[in-house]
Protein backbone atom coordinates (compact mmCIF):
# COMPACT_ATOMS: atom_id res chain seq x y z
CA MET A 1 -48.35 2.81 -14.96
CA TYR A 2 -46.52 0.31 -12.84
CA ASP A 3 -48.95 -2.42 -11.99
CA GLY A 4 -50.48 -5.64 -13.09
CA ALA A 5 -48.62 -7.39 -15.94
CA LEU A 6 -45.93 -4.58 -16.38
CA ARG A 7 -45.01 -4.92 -12.72
CA GLN A 8 -44.77 -8.76 -13.09
CA ILE A 9 -42.69 -8.32 -16.31
CA LEU A 10 -40.15 -5.89 -14.65
CA HIS A 11 -39.91 -7.91 -11.44
CA ALA A 12 -39.08 -10.90 -13.41
CA PHE A 13 -36.46 -8.90 -15.37
CA LYS A 14 -34.85 -7.15 -12.33
CA TYR A 15 -35.24 -9.62 -9.49
CA GLU A 16 -35.32 -13.11 -11.27
CA GLY A 17 -32.50 -12.20 -13.68
CA ARG A 18 -34.59 -12.79 -16.83
CA ARG A 19 -32.56 -10.44 -18.97
CA THR A 20 -34.04 -11.55 -22.30
CA ILE A 21 -36.89 -9.18 -21.21
CA ALA A 22 -34.72 -6.18 -21.75
CA ALA A 23 -34.97 -6.28 -25.46
CA PRO A 24 -38.78 -6.13 -25.98
CA VAL A 25 -39.17 -3.61 -23.12
CA ALA A 26 -36.56 -1.42 -24.61
CA ARG A 27 -38.20 -1.45 -27.85
CA LEU A 28 -41.41 -0.27 -26.25
CA MET A 29 -39.44 2.44 -24.38
CA ALA A 30 -37.86 3.63 -27.68
CA GLN A 31 -41.40 3.83 -29.34
CA ALA A 32 -42.73 5.76 -26.41
CA GLY A 33 -39.75 8.00 -26.03
CA GLN A 34 -39.07 8.53 -29.72
CA GLN A 35 -39.15 12.27 -29.50
CA LEU A 36 -36.83 12.31 -26.39
CA LEU A 37 -34.32 9.97 -28.16
CA ALA A 38 -34.54 11.57 -31.63
CA THR A 39 -32.50 14.86 -30.74
CA ALA A 40 -30.47 13.21 -27.91
CA ASP A 41 -26.75 12.62 -28.30
CA VAL A 42 -26.21 9.89 -25.81
CA VAL A 43 -28.17 7.63 -23.41
CA VAL A 44 -26.88 7.02 -19.78
CA PRO A 45 -28.06 4.18 -17.55
CA VAL A 46 -28.57 4.81 -13.90
CA PRO A 47 -25.94 2.85 -12.10
CA LEU A 48 -26.24 0.50 -9.26
CA HIS A 49 -23.73 0.47 -6.39
CA ARG A 50 -21.04 -2.09 -7.41
CA ARG A 51 -22.04 -4.49 -4.46
CA ARG A 52 -25.66 -4.52 -5.53
CA GLU A 53 -24.66 -5.09 -9.15
CA ARG A 54 -22.44 -7.89 -8.17
CA SER A 55 -25.08 -9.56 -6.09
CA ARG A 56 -27.74 -9.04 -8.80
CA GLY A 57 -25.30 -10.11 -11.60
CA PHE A 58 -26.31 -7.22 -13.96
CA ASN A 59 -27.70 -3.71 -14.00
CA GLN A 60 -31.20 -3.63 -15.47
CA ALA A 61 -30.87 0.04 -16.49
CA ARG A 62 -27.64 -0.83 -18.44
CA ASP A 63 -29.33 -3.66 -20.23
CA LEU A 64 -32.33 -1.36 -21.29
CA ALA A 65 -30.01 1.42 -22.36
CA LEU A 66 -27.98 -0.99 -24.61
CA GLN A 67 -31.24 -2.07 -26.37
CA VAL A 68 -32.89 1.39 -27.06
CA GLY A 69 -30.91 2.05 -30.10
CA SER A 70 -28.88 5.03 -29.16
CA PRO A 71 -25.27 5.52 -28.25
CA VAL A 72 -24.56 4.55 -24.65
CA ALA A 73 -22.21 6.31 -22.18
CA ASP A 74 -21.78 4.26 -19.05
CA ILE A 75 -20.19 7.08 -17.10
CA LEU A 76 -22.45 7.62 -14.00
CA ARG A 77 -21.11 6.11 -10.85
CA ARG A 78 -22.87 5.52 -7.56
CA THR A 79 -20.50 6.74 -4.96
CA ARG A 80 -22.04 4.96 -1.85
CA PRO A 81 -24.46 2.21 -1.24
CA THR A 82 -27.93 3.39 -0.59
CA PRO A 83 -30.97 1.57 0.87
CA SER A 84 -33.46 0.35 -1.82
CA GLN A 85 -35.64 3.24 -2.67
CA THR A 86 -38.55 0.65 -2.66
CA ASP A 87 -38.17 0.31 1.05
CA LEU A 88 -38.40 4.04 1.89
CA PRO A 89 -41.30 6.41 2.22
CA ALA A 90 -41.47 9.01 -0.55
CA ALA A 91 -40.31 11.86 1.78
CA ARG A 92 -37.01 10.19 2.52
CA ARG A 93 -36.16 9.06 -1.04
CA HIS A 94 -34.66 12.36 -2.18
CA ALA A 95 -32.40 12.50 0.93
CA ASN A 96 -31.27 8.93 0.37
CA VAL A 97 -29.77 9.47 -3.07
CA ARG A 98 -28.70 13.20 -2.73
CA GLY A 99 -25.00 13.31 -3.74
CA ALA A 100 -24.89 9.57 -4.33
CA PHE A 101 -24.02 9.89 -8.06
CA VAL A 102 -20.99 11.35 -9.85
CA VAL A 103 -19.86 11.38 -13.48
CA ALA A 104 -16.49 9.42 -13.91
CA PRO A 105 -13.60 11.98 -14.89
CA LEU A 106 -13.07 10.34 -18.15
CA GLY A 107 -16.82 10.36 -18.92
CA ARG A 108 -17.12 14.13 -19.00
CA ALA A 109 -16.09 14.49 -22.58
CA ALA A 110 -19.01 12.07 -23.63
CA ILE A 111 -21.56 14.59 -22.22
CA ASP A 112 -20.02 18.03 -22.31
CA GLY A 113 -22.55 20.26 -24.05
CA ARG A 114 -24.68 17.35 -25.05
CA ILE A 115 -28.28 16.17 -24.69
CA VAL A 116 -28.41 13.17 -22.43
CA VAL A 117 -31.28 10.77 -21.79
CA LEU A 118 -31.15 8.94 -18.40
CA ILE A 119 -32.38 5.29 -18.62
CA ASP A 120 -33.88 3.42 -15.77
CA ASP A 121 -36.57 0.74 -15.27
CA VAL A 122 -39.00 2.45 -12.93
CA SER A 123 -39.61 5.88 -11.64
CA THR A 124 -41.48 6.26 -8.39
CA THR A 125 -40.84 9.72 -6.96
CA GLY A 126 -38.24 10.82 -9.46
CA ALA A 127 -35.58 11.18 -6.77
CA THR A 128 -32.86 8.83 -8.29
CA LEU A 129 -33.41 10.52 -11.79
CA GLU A 130 -33.10 14.00 -10.22
CA ALA A 131 -29.80 13.16 -8.36
CA CYS A 132 -28.39 11.59 -11.48
CA ALA A 133 -29.50 14.55 -13.68
CA ARG A 134 -27.85 16.96 -11.20
CA ALA A 135 -24.55 14.95 -11.45
CA LEU A 136 -24.74 14.96 -15.19
CA LYS A 137 -25.51 18.78 -15.31
CA ASP A 138 -22.75 19.47 -13.02
CA ALA A 139 -20.45 17.61 -15.34
CA GLY A 140 -21.46 19.66 -18.33
CA ALA A 141 -24.37 18.10 -19.97
CA ARG A 142 -26.51 20.76 -21.76
CA GLU A 143 -29.74 18.99 -21.13
CA VAL A 144 -30.85 15.87 -19.32
CA ARG A 145 -33.91 13.93 -20.08
CA ALA A 146 -35.32 10.68 -18.60
CA LEU A 147 -36.90 7.59 -20.11
CA THR A 148 -38.20 4.71 -17.90
CA ALA A 149 -40.13 1.54 -18.60
CA ALA A 150 -42.63 2.35 -16.01
CA ARG A 151 -43.68 5.14 -13.67
CA VAL A 152 -45.50 4.84 -10.32
CA VAL A 153 -48.56 7.13 -10.31
CA THR A 154 -49.90 7.88 -7.00
CA ARG A 155 -53.48 9.05 -6.81
CA ARG A 156 -54.30 12.05 -4.63
CA PRO A 157 -57.59 11.77 -2.65
């Protein structure tokens, strides 16, 4: 779940630049995702657009990926800036990120025929993870899994 203390911790990490939070959060992710990571070949962080990364000063997904204890391939690229997913209703999130990710040409060898675990901080609708997974599969990944620090769960009435 993504509320209470976890929400505060991840907001401090992501928006206040408290990067030391990455290590303990990544340890928890590695424990929770032990089965996902055990048979994976490589982890790939969800990229930010270069302008957003420059303004934030870091990519929180990359910081987490570097700490989960698996080989990291920083090969996904965001091809265009997209509005923040947090500002969009769920119905618009998939369209917002559709086609927004590609695998760098030199990165294809790192994932060709391999099992990849995508790393991100939060999954809300899964739209970003799905768009990234599609790019990885199109570039030759055998299987794509996802591991996040938190997941937003919406309750249906």
